Coordinates of C-alpha atoms and ligand atoms in Angstrom, one line a residue:
M1 CA 0.0 0.0 0.0
K2 CA 2.9 2.3 0.8
E3 CA 4.2 1.8 -2.7
F4 CA 0.8 2.6 -4.1
Q5 CA 0.6 5.8 -2.1
K6 CA 4.1 6.8 -3.1
T7 CA 3.2 6.3 -6.7
M8 CA 0.1 8.2 -6.3
A9 CA 1.9 11.1 -4.5
R10 CA 4.4 11.3 -7.4
F11 CA 1.5 11.1 -9.8
A12 CA -0.3 13.9 -8.0
V13 CA 2.7 16.2 -8.4
L14 CA 3.0 15.4 -12.1
F15 CA -0.7 15.8 -12.5
L16 CA -0.9 19.2 -10.8
G17 CA 2.1 20.3 -12.8
L18 CA 0.2 19.3 -15.9
L19 CA -2.9 21.2 -14.9
I20 CA -0.8 24.3 -14.4
L21 CA 0.9 23.9 -17.7
G22 CA -2.5 23.3 -19.3
F23 CA -2.7 21.9 -22.7
A24 CA 0.5 23.6 -24.0
A25 CA 2.5 20.6 -22.7
C26 CA 0.6 18.1 -24.9
S27 CA 0.5 19.6 -28.3
T28 CA 0.6 16.8 -30.9
D29 CA 1.9 16.5 -34.4
S30 CA -1.2 14.5 -35.4
D31 CA -3.9 16.6 -33.9
S32 CA -3.9 19.6 -31.5
D33 CA -7.6 20.6 -31.7
D34 CA -8.1 19.7 -28.0
N35 CA -6.9 23.2 -27.0
S36 CA -10.5 24.4 -27.1
A37 CA -11.9 21.5 -25.0
P38 CA -12.9 22.4 -21.4
T39 CA -11.1 20.6 -18.7
V40 CA -13.3 18.8 -16.2
D41 CA -13.2 19.0 -12.5
S42 CA -10.6 16.3 -12.1
L43 CA -9.5 14.3 -9.0
V44 CA -6.0 13.2 -8.2
P45 CA -6.2 9.4 -8.1
G46 CA -5.6 7.7 -4.8
E47 CA -7.1 6.7 -1.4
Y48 CA -8.0 9.5 1.0
V49 CA -8.7 8.7 4.6
K50 CA -10.7 11.1 6.9
T51 CA -12.3 10.6 10.3
A52 CA -16.0 10.7 11.0
T53 CA -18.0 10.3 14.2
G54 CA -20.7 7.8 14.9
F55 CA -24.0 8.2 16.8
T56 CA -22.4 7.4 20.2
G57 CA -19.4 9.6 19.6
Q58 CA -17.0 6.9 18.6
S59 CA -14.7 7.9 15.7
Y60 CA -14.0 5.7 12.6
D61 CA -12.1 6.1 9.4
V62 CA -13.7 6.8 6.0
T63 CA -11.5 5.8 3.0
V64 CA -12.5 7.3 -0.3
T65 CA -10.8 5.9 -3.4
V66 CA -10.9 7.9 -6.6
I67 CA -9.5 8.1 -10.1
E68 CA -9.5 11.2 -12.3
D69 CA -13.1 11.3 -13.1
E70 CA -14.7 8.8 -10.8
I71 CA -15.4 8.1 -7.1
L72 CA -14.6 4.4 -7.1
D73 CA -15.2 3.3 -3.5
I74 CA -16.1 4.5 0.0
E75 CA -15.1 2.3 2.9
V76 CA -15.8 2.6 6.6
S77 CA -13.2 1.2 8.9
D78 CA -15.5 -0.2 11.6
I79 CA -19.1 -0.2 10.7
S80 CA -20.2 -1.0 14.3
K81 CA -18.9 2.5 15.4
V82 CA -21.3 4.2 13.0
G83 CA -24.5 3.4 15.0
S84 CA -27.0 0.7 15.4
E85 CA -27.4 -1.9 12.7
Q86 CA -31.0 -1.0 11.9
V87 CA -30.6 2.9 11.9
G88 CA -27.1 4.3 11.7
Q89 CA -25.4 1.5 9.7
A90 CA -28.3 1.2 7.3
A91 CA -28.3 5.0 6.8
A92 CA -24.5 5.0 6.2
S93 CA -24.8 2.2 3.6
A94 CA -27.6 4.1 1.8
L95 CA -25.6 7.3 1.8
I96 CA -22.5 5.6 0.4
E97 CA -24.7 4.0 -2.3
D98 CA -26.2 7.4 -3.2
I99 CA -22.9 9.2 -3.4
L100 CA -21.4 6.5 -5.6
K101 CA -24.4 6.5 -7.9
A102 CA -24.6 10.3 -8.2
Q103 CA -20.8 10.6 -8.2
T104 CA -21.1 13.6 -5.9
A105 CA -21.1 14.1 -2.2
G106 CA -23.8 16.7 -2.8
V107 CA -26.6 14.2 -2.1
D108 CA -29.2 14.5 0.6
I109 CA -28.3 13.2 4.1
V110 CA -30.5 10.3 5.2
G111 CA -33.5 11.4 7.3
G112 CA -33.8 9.8 10.7
A113 CA -30.1 9.4 11.0
T114 CA -28.9 13.0 10.4
I115 CA -26.1 13.0 12.9
T116 CA -24.5 9.8 11.5
T117 CA -24.9 10.7 7.9
S118 CA -23.9 14.4 8.3
S119 CA -20.5 13.3 9.8
L120 CA -20.0 10.6 7.2
K121 CA -20.8 13.1 4.4
A122 CA -18.5 15.7 5.8
A123 CA -15.7 13.1 5.8
V124 CA -16.3 12.2 2.2
D125 CA -16.4 16.0 1.3
A126 CA -13.1 16.5 3.0
A127 CA -11.5 13.6 1.2
L128 CA -12.8 14.9 -2.1
V129 CA -11.4 18.3 -1.4
E130 CA -8.0 16.8 -0.6
A131 CA -8.3 14.9 -3.9
G132 CA -8.5 18.2 -5.7
A133 CA -12.2 18.3 -6.4
S134 CA -13.6 21.8 -6.6
S135 CA -17.2 21.7 -7.9
N136 CA -19.1 18.9 -9.5
F137 CA -17.9 16.1 -7.1
I138 CA -19.0 18.1 -4.1
S139 CA -22.1 20.1 -5.3
P140 CA -25.3 18.5 -6.4
P141 CA -25.0 17.0 -9.8
K142 CA -25.3 19.5 -12.7
T143 CA -25.2 19.2 -16.4
Q144 CA -21.6 19.7 -17.6
A145 CA -20.2 19.7 -21.0
K146 CA -17.9 16.7 -21.7
G147 CA -14.5 18.0 -20.8
T148 CA -11.0 16.6 -21.2
V149 CA -9.1 14.9 -18.4
I150 CA -5.3 14.8 -18.6
V151 CA -3.6 11.8 -17.1
D152 CA 0.1 11.3 -16.9
A153 CA 1.4 7.7 -17.0
D154 CA 4.6 5.9 -17.7
I155 CA 3.1 3.2 -19.9
V156 CA -0.4 3.1 -21.4
V157 CA -1.6 -0.3 -22.6
I158 CA -4.7 -0.4 -24.9
G159 CA -6.7 -3.5 -24.4
S160 CA -7.2 -5.9 -21.4
G161 CA -6.9 -9.3 -23.1
V162 CA -4.0 -11.7 -22.6
A163 CA -1.6 -9.5 -24.6
G164 CA -2.4 -6.3 -22.7
L165 CA -2.5 -7.9 -19.3
S166 CA 0.8 -9.7 -19.9
A167 CA 2.4 -6.4 -21.0
A168 CA 1.2 -4.6 -17.8
V169 CA 2.2 -7.5 -15.5
Q170 CA 5.7 -7.8 -17.1
A171 CA 6.2 -4.0 -17.1
K172 CA 5.5 -3.9 -13.3
A173 CA 7.8 -6.8 -12.8
V174 CA 10.6 -4.9 -14.5
K175 CA 9.9 -1.6 -12.8
S176 CA 7.5 -1.8 -9.8
T177 CA 7.2 1.9 -9.5
A178 CA 6.1 2.4 -13.1
N179 CA 2.7 4.0 -13.5
V180 CA 1.0 1.5 -15.9
I181 CA -2.6 2.1 -17.0
I182 CA -4.7 -0.3 -19.1
L183 CA -7.5 1.2 -21.2
E184 CA -10.4 -1.1 -21.9
K185 CA -13.3 0.2 -24.0
M186 CA -15.8 -2.4 -22.8
E187 CA -17.3 -2.4 -19.4
I188 CA -15.8 -5.9 -18.8
I189 CA -12.2 -7.0 -18.8
G190 CA -10.7 -9.7 -21.0
G191 CA -11.8 -9.4 -24.6
S192 CA -11.7 -12.6 -26.6
T193 CA -9.3 -14.0 -24.0
K194 CA -12.0 -14.4 -21.5
L195 CA -14.0 -16.5 -24.0
A196 CA -11.1 -18.8 -24.8
A197 CA -11.0 -22.4 -23.9
G198 CA -7.5 -21.8 -22.4
V199 CA -5.3 -24.0 -24.5
V200 CA -1.8 -22.7 -24.7
Y201 CA 0.8 -23.9 -27.2
G202 CA 4.5 -24.2 -26.4
A203 CA 7.7 -26.1 -27.1
E204 CA 7.9 -29.3 -25.0
T205 CA 11.5 -29.1 -24.0
D206 CA 13.7 -26.3 -22.9
D207 CA 16.6 -27.5 -25.0
Q208 CA 17.2 -26.1 -28.5
T209 CA 15.7 -29.1 -30.3
G210 CA 12.2 -28.4 -28.9
Y211 CA 12.3 -24.7 -30.0
D212 CA 13.6 -25.6 -33.4
E213 CA 10.9 -28.2 -34.0
L214 CA 8.1 -25.9 -33.0
A215 CA 9.5 -23.1 -35.2
E216 CA 9.9 -25.5 -38.1
F217 CA 6.3 -26.7 -37.6
Y218 CA 4.9 -23.1 -37.7
M219 CA 7.0 -22.2 -40.8
E220 CA 5.7 -25.4 -42.5
R221 CA 2.1 -24.6 -41.7
A222 CA 2.7 -21.0 -43.0
Q223 CA 4.2 -22.5 -46.2
G224 CA 7.2 -20.3 -45.6
Y225 CA 5.2 -17.1 -45.5
A226 CA 5.7 -16.2 -41.8
D227 CA 8.5 -14.1 -40.3
E228 CA 11.1 -16.8 -39.2
N229 CA 12.7 -14.4 -36.7
L230 CA 9.4 -13.8 -35.0
V231 CA 8.4 -17.5 -35.1
K232 CA 11.8 -18.6 -33.6
Y233 CA 11.6 -16.0 -30.9
F234 CA 8.1 -17.1 -29.9
A235 CA 9.2 -20.8 -29.9
K236 CA 12.2 -20.0 -27.7
E237 CA 10.1 -17.9 -25.3
S238 CA 7.2 -20.3 -25.1
I239 CA 8.4 -22.2 -22.0
N240 CA 9.0 -18.8 -20.2
T241 CA 5.5 -17.8 -21.2
L242 CA 4.0 -21.0 -19.6
N243 CA 5.9 -20.2 -16.5
F244 CA 4.8 -16.6 -16.6
L245 CA 1.1 -17.7 -16.9
G246 CA 1.6 -20.1 -14.0
M247 CA 0.8 -23.1 -16.2
D248 CA 2.1 -26.6 -15.6
P249 CA 4.5 -27.1 -18.6
F250 CA 3.9 -30.9 -18.4
P251 CA 0.3 -31.4 -17.4
P252 CA -1.4 -34.8 -17.3
P253 CA -3.1 -36.3 -20.4
S254 CA -5.9 -34.2 -21.8
P255 CA -9.3 -35.8 -22.1
W256 CA -9.5 -34.2 -25.5
G257 CA -6.5 -35.8 -26.9
P258 CA -5.9 -39.3 -28.2
P259 CA -4.8 -41.9 -25.6
D260 CA -1.4 -42.2 -27.2
A261 CA -0.6 -38.5 -27.2
P262 CA 2.1 -37.3 -24.8
N263 CA 1.0 -35.8 -21.5
G264 CA -1.1 -32.8 -21.9
N265 CA -0.9 -32.8 -25.6
M266 CA -4.3 -32.5 -27.2
S267 CA -3.2 -33.7 -30.6
S268 CA -0.7 -36.2 -31.9
G269 CA -0.9 -34.7 -35.3
T270 CA 1.2 -31.6 -34.5
A271 CA 4.8 -31.0 -34.0
S272 CA 6.3 -33.8 -31.9
A273 CA 8.1 -31.4 -29.6
A274 CA 5.2 -29.0 -29.2
R275 CA 2.2 -29.3 -26.9
M276 CA -1.2 -27.8 -26.9
R277 CA -1.5 -27.6 -23.2
M278 CA -4.8 -27.5 -21.4
D279 CA -4.5 -26.7 -17.7
F280 CA -7.9 -27.4 -16.3
T281 CA -7.1 -25.9 -13.0
M282 CA -6.9 -22.5 -14.7
G283 CA -10.6 -22.2 -15.5
G284 CA -10.2 -21.5 -19.2
G285 CA -9.5 -18.1 -20.7
A286 CA -11.6 -16.4 -18.0
G287 CA -9.4 -18.0 -15.3
L288 CA -6.3 -16.8 -17.2
V289 CA -7.6 -13.2 -17.2
N290 CA -8.4 -13.4 -13.5
R291 CA -4.9 -14.7 -12.8
L292 CA -3.2 -11.8 -14.6
V293 CA -5.6 -9.1 -13.2
G294 CA -4.8 -10.4 -9.7
R295 CA -1.1 -9.6 -10.2
L296 CA -1.8 -6.0 -11.0
P297 CA -2.3 -3.1 -8.5
A298 CA -6.0 -2.2 -8.1
N299 CA -7.3 0.5 -10.5
T300 CA -4.7 -0.3 -13.2
I301 CA -7.5 -1.0 -15.6
R302 CA -9.9 1.7 -16.7
T303 CA -13.0 0.1 -18.2
G304 CA -15.4 1.9 -20.4
V305 CA -12.5 4.0 -21.8
K306 CA -11.9 3.7 -25.5
A307 CA -8.6 4.8 -27.1
T308 CA -9.3 6.8 -30.2
D309 CA -5.9 8.1 -31.4
L310 CA -2.2 7.9 -30.8
I311 CA -0.5 11.2 -29.9
V312 CA 2.8 11.7 -31.7
T313 CA 5.3 14.4 -30.7
G314 CA 8.5 14.9 -32.7
G315 CA 8.1 11.5 -34.4
K316 CA 7.7 9.6 -31.1
V317 CA 4.5 8.3 -29.7
T318 CA 3.9 10.2 -26.5
G319 CA 0.4 9.2 -25.5
V320 CA -3.2 8.3 -26.4
K321 CA -6.4 10.2 -26.8
A322 CA -9.4 8.4 -25.4
E323 CA -13.0 8.8 -24.5
S324 CA -15.6 7.4 -22.1
K325 CA -19.3 8.2 -21.8
K326 CA -18.4 10.9 -19.3
S327 CA -15.1 12.4 -20.4
N328 CA -12.5 12.8 -23.1
Y329 CA -8.9 12.0 -22.0
I330 CA -5.4 12.7 -22.9
F331 CA -3.1 10.0 -21.5
N332 CA 0.5 11.2 -21.7
A333 CA 2.9 8.3 -21.7
K334 CA 6.5 7.4 -22.3
A335 CA 5.4 4.2 -24.1
V336 CA 2.1 2.9 -25.6
V337 CA 1.3 -0.8 -26.1
I338 CA -1.4 -1.6 -28.6
A339 CA -3.2 -4.8 -27.6
T340 CA -6.6 -4.3 -29.0
G341 CA -7.2 -7.8 -30.3
G342 CA -8.5 -8.8 -33.7
F343 CA -10.8 -7.3 -36.3
D344 CA -13.2 -10.1 -37.3
S345 CA -16.2 -8.0 -36.3
D346 CA -15.2 -5.1 -38.6
F347 CA -17.3 -6.5 -41.4
T348 CA -17.4 -3.5 -43.7
G349 CA -13.9 -2.2 -42.8
L350 CA -10.8 -4.3 -42.3
M351 CA -12.6 -7.6 -43.1
A352 CA -14.0 -6.3 -46.4
T353 CA -10.6 -4.8 -47.3
Y354 CA -8.2 -7.5 -46.3
N355 CA -10.3 -10.7 -46.0
A356 CA -13.2 -10.4 -48.3
D357 CA -13.6 -14.2 -48.6
S358 CA -14.5 -14.4 -44.9
K359 CA -16.2 -11.1 -44.3
N360 CA -19.6 -12.7 -43.9
D361 CA -18.4 -15.4 -41.5
V362 CA -19.9 -15.3 -38.0
P363 CA -17.4 -14.2 -35.4
Q364 CA -17.5 -15.9 -32.0
S365 CA -14.8 -13.6 -30.7
S366 CA -15.4 -10.5 -28.5
S367 CA -17.9 -8.4 -30.3
Q368 CA -16.0 -5.1 -29.9
N369 CA -12.9 -6.4 -31.7
V370 CA -13.0 -4.2 -34.7
G371 CA -9.4 -3.4 -35.3
D372 CA -9.2 -0.1 -33.5
G373 CA -5.5 -0.5 -32.7
I374 CA -4.6 -1.4 -36.3
K375 CA -6.4 1.7 -37.6
M376 CA -4.7 4.0 -35.1
A377 CA -1.3 2.6 -36.0
Q378 CA -2.0 2.8 -39.7
K379 CA -2.9 6.5 -39.2
I380 CA 0.5 7.3 -37.9
G381 CA 2.4 5.4 -40.6
A382 CA 2.8 1.9 -39.1
A383 CA 3.2 -1.0 -41.6
T384 CA 0.6 -3.7 -41.6
V385 CA 0.5 -7.2 -42.9
F386 CA -2.5 -9.1 -44.1
K387 CA -2.6 -12.5 -45.9
G388 CA -6.2 -13.3 -46.0
G389 CA -6.4 -15.9 -43.2
K390 CA -8.6 -16.1 -40.1
I391 CA -8.7 -18.2 -37.0
G392 CA -11.4 -20.5 -38.2
W393 CA -14.1 -22.2 -36.2
V394 CA -17.2 -24.2 -36.7
G395 CA -20.2 -22.2 -35.6
I396 CA -23.6 -23.6 -35.4
D397 CA -26.8 -22.1 -36.6
N398 CA -26.9 -18.3 -36.7
S399 CA -30.0 -18.2 -34.6
L400 CA -28.0 -19.4 -31.6
G401 CA -25.9 -16.2 -31.6
E402 CA -22.6 -16.9 -29.9
A403 CA -23.0 -20.7 -29.6
M404 CA -20.3 -22.7 -31.2
H405 CA -19.4 -26.3 -31.7
Y406 CA -16.1 -28.0 -31.0
S407 CA -15.7 -30.6 -33.6
S408 CA -13.1 -33.1 -34.8
V409 CA -14.8 -33.6 -38.2
V410 CA -16.7 -31.3 -40.5
V411 CA -18.5 -33.2 -43.2
K412 CA -20.5 -32.3 -46.2
Q413 CA -24.2 -33.0 -46.1
D414 CA -23.6 -36.4 -47.7
G415 CA -21.2 -37.5 -45.0
E416 CA -17.9 -36.9 -46.8
V417 CA -15.1 -35.2 -45.0
L418 CA -14.9 -31.5 -46.1
P419 CA -12.0 -31.3 -48.5
W420 CA -9.2 -28.7 -48.3
A421 CA -10.3 -26.2 -50.9
P422 CA -8.0 -24.2 -53.2
R423 CA -8.1 -20.4 -52.7
P424 CA -8.7 -18.3 -55.8
A425 CA -5.5 -17.3 -57.5
G426 CA -4.2 -13.8 -56.8
K427 CA -2.1 -11.7 -54.6
S428 CA -2.4 -11.0 -50.9
S429 CA -3.4 -7.5 -49.8
D430 CA 0.1 -6.3 -49.7
G431 CA 0.8 -7.7 -53.1
K432 CA 3.6 -9.9 -52.0
F433 CA 2.2 -13.4 -51.8
D434 CA 0.4 -15.6 -54.3
L435 CA -2.6 -16.9 -52.6
L436 CA -1.9 -20.5 -52.2
P437 CA -4.3 -23.4 -51.5
G438 CA -5.5 -23.7 -48.0
Y439 CA -8.9 -23.4 -46.4
Y440 CA -12.1 -25.2 -45.7
E441 CA -14.8 -23.9 -48.0
Q442 CA -17.5 -24.4 -45.4
S443 CA -21.1 -23.9 -46.3
E444 CA -24.4 -24.1 -44.5
D445 CA -25.1 -27.6 -45.7
D446 CA -22.2 -29.0 -43.7
Y447 CA -22.4 -30.8 -40.4
A448 CA -20.0 -30.7 -37.5
V449 CA -19.8 -34.2 -35.9
V450 CA -18.5 -35.3 -32.6
H451 CA -18.6 -38.2 -30.2
N452 CA -19.3 -38.4 -26.5
R453 CA -15.7 -38.3 -25.5
M454 CA -15.7 -34.6 -26.5
V455 CA -18.9 -34.1 -24.6
E456 CA -17.3 -35.7 -21.5
A457 CA -14.5 -33.1 -21.7
R458 CA -17.2 -30.4 -21.0
K459 CA -17.3 -31.6 -17.4
N460 CA -13.8 -30.3 -17.0
G461 CA -15.0 -26.8 -17.5
A462 CA -14.8 -26.1 -21.2
T463 CA -17.9 -24.1 -22.0
A464 CA -17.4 -24.5 -25.7
F465 CA -19.4 -27.7 -25.5
W466 CA -22.7 -26.2 -24.6
A467 CA -24.2 -26.8 -27.9
I468 CA -23.3 -30.5 -28.0
T469 CA -25.1 -31.3 -24.8
N470 CA -28.1 -29.0 -25.3
G471 CA -28.4 -28.8 -29.1
P472 CA -30.2 -32.0 -29.9
S473 CA -32.9 -31.6 -27.2
Q474 CA -33.4 -27.8 -27.7
Y475 CA -32.9 -27.5 -31.4
P476 CA -34.1 -30.7 -33.1
D477 CA -34.1 -29.0 -36.5
F478 CA -30.3 -28.8 -36.8
A479 CA -28.8 -30.9 -34.1
H480 CA -29.0 -34.7 -34.1
T481 CA -27.8 -37.4 -31.9
S482 CA -27.5 -41.2 -32.1
D483 CA -25.7 -44.1 -30.5
S484 CA -24.2 -45.2 -33.8
I485 CA -22.6 -43.7 -36.8
S486 CA -25.2 -45.4 -39.1
G487 CA -28.0 -44.0 -37.0
L488 CA -26.5 -40.5 -37.3
A489 CA -26.1 -40.9 -41.0
T490 CA -29.8 -41.7 -41.4
L491 CA -30.8 -38.7 -39.3
I492 CA -28.7 -36.2 -41.4
G493 CA -29.4 -38.0 -44.7
A494 CA -25.7 -38.9 -45.2
D495 CA -24.2 -41.9 -46.8
V496 CA -23.2 -44.3 -44.0
D497 CA -20.0 -45.5 -45.6
K498 CA -18.8 -41.9 -46.2
L499 CA -19.6 -40.9 -42.7
T500 CA -17.9 -43.9 -41.2
A501 CA -14.8 -43.2 -43.4
A502 CA -14.9 -39.6 -42.2
F503 CA -14.7 -40.7 -38.6
A504 CA -11.9 -43.1 -39.4
T505 CA -9.7 -40.6 -41.0
K506 CA -9.6 -38.1 -38.2
G507 CA -7.2 -38.1 -35.3
P508 CA -8.9 -38.9 -32.0
M509 CA -11.9 -40.3 -33.8
K510 CA -9.9 -43.2 -35.1
T511 CA -9.9 -44.9 -31.7
I512 CA -13.7 -44.6 -31.2
T513 CA -15.7 -47.8 -31.2
E514 CA -19.4 -47.8 -31.5
T515 CA -20.0 -49.4 -28.2
G516 CA -21.1 -46.9 -25.6
S517 CA -20.6 -44.0 -27.9
V518 CA -23.0 -41.2 -28.6
F519 CA -22.5 -39.3 -31.9
T520 CA -23.8 -35.8 -32.4
A521 CA -24.1 -33.7 -35.6
T522 CA -25.0 -30.1 -35.8
K523 CA -25.5 -27.8 -38.8
A524 CA -22.3 -25.9 -39.3
I525 CA -21.7 -22.3 -40.4
P526 CA -18.4 -20.6 -41.4
S527 CA -17.3 -18.9 -38.3
S528 CA -14.2 -17.4 -36.7
I529 CA -12.7 -17.0 -33.2
G530 CA -10.2 -14.4 -34.3
S531 CA -8.5 -12.7 -37.2
M532 CA -5.1 -13.0 -38.8
G533 CA -3.1 -9.9 -39.8
G534 CA -2.4 -6.5 -38.4
I535 CA 0.4 -4.3 -37.2
K536 CA 3.9 -5.2 -38.2
I537 CA 6.3 -5.8 -35.3
N538 CA 9.8 -7.0 -34.6
T539 CA 11.0 -9.5 -31.9
K540 CA 11.0 -6.6 -29.4
A541 CA 7.3 -6.0 -30.1
E542 CA 8.2 -2.6 -31.5
V543 CA 5.9 -1.3 -34.2
L544 CA 7.6 -0.9 -37.6
K545 CA 7.1 1.5 -40.5
A546 CA 7.1 0.2 -44.1
D547 CA 10.8 1.0 -44.4
G548 CA 11.5 -1.3 -41.5
T549 CA 12.4 1.5 -39.0
V550 CA 10.9 1.5 -35.6
I551 CA 8.1 3.9 -34.5
S552 CA 9.6 5.2 -31.2
G553 CA 7.5 4.6 -28.1
L554 CA 5.0 2.3 -29.7
Y555 CA 4.6 -1.5 -29.2
A556 CA 2.0 -4.0 -30.3
A557 CA 1.1 -7.5 -29.2
G558 CA -1.5 -10.2 -29.5
E559 CA -4.1 -10.7 -32.2
T560 CA -3.7 -7.1 -33.4
A561 CA -0.2 -7.9 -34.5
N562 CA -0.2 -11.6 -35.4
G563 CA 0.1 -11.3 -39.2
D564 CA 3.7 -12.4 -39.4
F565 CA 3.3 -15.5 -37.3
F566 CA 0.9 -17.2 -39.8
Y567 CA 0.1 -17.5 -43.4
Q568 CA -3.6 -18.4 -43.9
E569 CA -3.7 -21.5 -41.8
Y570 CA -3.8 -21.6 -38.0
P571 CA -1.0 -23.9 -36.8
G572 CA -2.9 -25.2 -33.8
S573 CA -5.2 -24.5 -30.9
G574 CA -3.3 -22.6 -28.3
S575 CA -1.2 -20.5 -30.7
S576 CA -3.1 -17.2 -30.0
L577 CA -2.9 -17.2 -26.2
A578 CA 0.8 -18.3 -26.4
I579 CA 1.8 -15.7 -29.0
G580 CA -0.3 -13.0 -27.3
A581 CA 1.2 -13.6 -23.8
T582 CA 4.7 -13.9 -25.3
M583 CA 4.7 -10.7 -27.3
G584 CA 2.7 -8.9 -24.5
R585 CA 5.4 -9.8 -22.0
T586 CA 8.0 -8.7 -24.5
A587 CA 6.3 -5.3 -25.0
G588 CA 6.0 -4.7 -21.3
K589 CA 9.6 -5.7 -20.7
Q590 CA 11.0 -3.4 -23.5
A591 CA 8.8 -0.5 -22.6
A592 CA 9.6 -0.6 -18.8
G593 CA 13.3 -1.2 -19.5
K594 CA 13.5 2.2 -21.2
L595 CA 12.0 4.1 -18.2
E596 CA 14.3 6.1 -16.1
Ligands
LIG601 C1 -14.4 -18.9 -28.2 C2 -13.0 -18.7 -28.3 C3 -12.1 -19.8 -27.9 C4 -10.7 -19.6 -28.0 N1 -9.9 -20.6 -27.5 C5 -8.6 -20.4 -27.6 C6 -7.7 -21.3 -26.9 O1 -8.1 -22.2 -26.2 N2 -6.3 -21.1 -27.1 C7 -5.8 -20.0 -27.8 O2 -4.6 -19.9 -27.9 N3 -6.7 -19.1 -28.4 C8 -8.0 -19.3 -28.3 N4 -8.8 -18.3 -28.8 C9 -8.3 -17.1 -29.5 C10 -7.7 -16.2 -28.4 O3 -8.6 -16.2 -27.3 C11 -7.5 -14.8 -28.9 O4 -6.9 -14.8 -30.1 C12 -6.7 -14.0 -27.8 O5 -7.3 -14.1 -26.6 C13 -6.5 -12.6 -28.2 O6 -5.9 -11.9 -27.2 P1 -5.6 -10.3 -27.3 O7 -5.1 -9.9 -26.0 O8 -4.8 -10.1 -28.5 O9 -7.1 -9.7 -27.6 P2 -8.4 -9.7 -26.7 O10 -8.4 -10.8 -25.7 O11 -9.5 -9.7 -27.7 O12 -8.3 -8.3 -26.0 C14 -8.4 -7.1 -26.7 C15 -9.1 -6.1 -25.8 O13 -8.9 -4.8 -26.4 C16 -10.1 -4.0 -26.2 N5 -10.1 -2.9 -27.1 C17 -10.2 -3.0 -28.5 N6 -10.2 -1.7 -29.0 C18 -10.0 -0.9 -27.9 C19 -9.9 0.5 -27.8 N7 -10.0 1.3 -28.9 N8 -9.7 1.1 -26.6 C20 -9.6 0.3 -25.5 N9 -9.8 -1.1 -25.5 C21 -9.9 -1.6 -26.7 C22 -11.2 -5.1 -26.5 O14 -12.4 -4.7 -26.0 C23 -10.6 -6.3 -25.8 O15 -11.0 -6.4 -24.5 C24 -10.2 -18.4 -28.6 C25 -11.1 -17.4 -29.1 C26 -12.4 -17.5 -28.9 C27 -13.3 -16.4 -29.3

């Protein structure tokens, strides 16, 4: 807590200095029209403790926690000293709720408990005055034009998924006094990461052979069209990433994988020295988010604050412009990390421009992932790389919204395994690559089929299997289940031999016998769980211009900058979280390493 207060005290001095200097200090090359914007009645972030007196004269502490434009919390040290449970304590709770809701101490005191609530209100008033509030936080609410809040930070991270959180955690590990702020435009933390199953890819061994094999495998899957330096760097760092995430590098066998697969490996069809690890103790992507958030100081993440522009001064990125429902912001920073996730919900923008083939696919990823970071970076001259791929997924009927289906086999309506379809000839968006063969041309007549072993895995916490267990009973029109392959073939009108052959050709399905099995088929739709392509980075996660030079002060990590790790094919489940955490860590380390 001392550390927090010290940081806040330092922050307060900087902040007041900035207020005195006004906007002159933050003129930008890219845009300086904020000079006309009114500043709002800002608070200096921190915890402020004042004393209040209860009904029987006993004193207690009132701690008010604020950030620039919000009263976050009001805590009473010993509620029993406030008054009786029925009157004094109830009135105090009601007053606190009113103040937090109205965001001003100028609310009415609670009738019937005037002594108690007057003292508590006076303590909150005093705390807010100490925090620098002059009007709207103390007077009754009034309509106020949206003004601009100026915030001074060391590192601003945009996005609170695995990449952004890893960047912030690593930056604090390198320099604990660094003032790191994460901006998250949604009201909830975690982006696509919180939706993820939680599989993380990594090299099996910590000797050079393991790294090399993983890198070779990725390069092979990218048909040579990935950046070998980046891929090798990721492969080498993958064990460190697993340790950083607190995952067991050698977990027990996964119920999803074939019985003969090495421990924790979900597939025997991938690189022999690589593992798709599933740590069921983590609680999937949401558990991963919680783990990382728990390692950050309170109030690091500002939810509901959307970054809109990068601020560039003298060729260097020096901050971020942002907005919330309530305020506009200028976050001054020594480094900015873009970790805004993918763009597969930007149907008419980036998807239409760079991945027209898939622009109508149904995204199962976080709905606000529309490529904001990519656009902000492009605007200031960052290079981007797009090759037309997506992180594909088998969705099920559109009417189910976000429901999806984890499947080992996708078959055409007649039961035949969906073939690998050639892409139309042509060049990729940057004109460099011929578009080579390589994607499933999935249509709405296809079925995703699974067996009950996959369903069993759901018991271990994977929410992705919802549709398999509920689909057949709730949606009989497009979900079918049978205790035999032949029965399933009849239900979906497929050829029994083709469907049997389809099962027999696919990894884990090979080992399935009909006895005791339940087979399920659901109508499939082309879908995605993320995009491929975005900001061009080097192995230090620095953002590059088209001429290969670095944009000073700017880093990017995660799905927003994954274009050079892949071609059009996704190498394997777990790649995104592993790459996001690895490059996020790298960005945080590099950015914090340059702070004085
Ligand atoms: C259902 C599902 C299952 C998956 N399972 C796996 C798996 O098991 N293993 C695996 O490796 N990958 C998996 N993936 C893919 C993986 O989850 C994502 O690729 C990865 O989490 C992306 O991380 P990120 O940090 O780059 O972006 P995200 O986690 O999407 O975070 C980006 C954040 O930035 C915020 N943001 C965007 N723009 C702004 C802005 N302007 N201002 C402020 N904030 C902004 C977004 O709201 C979002 O919260 C899965 C994806 C889905 C959808």
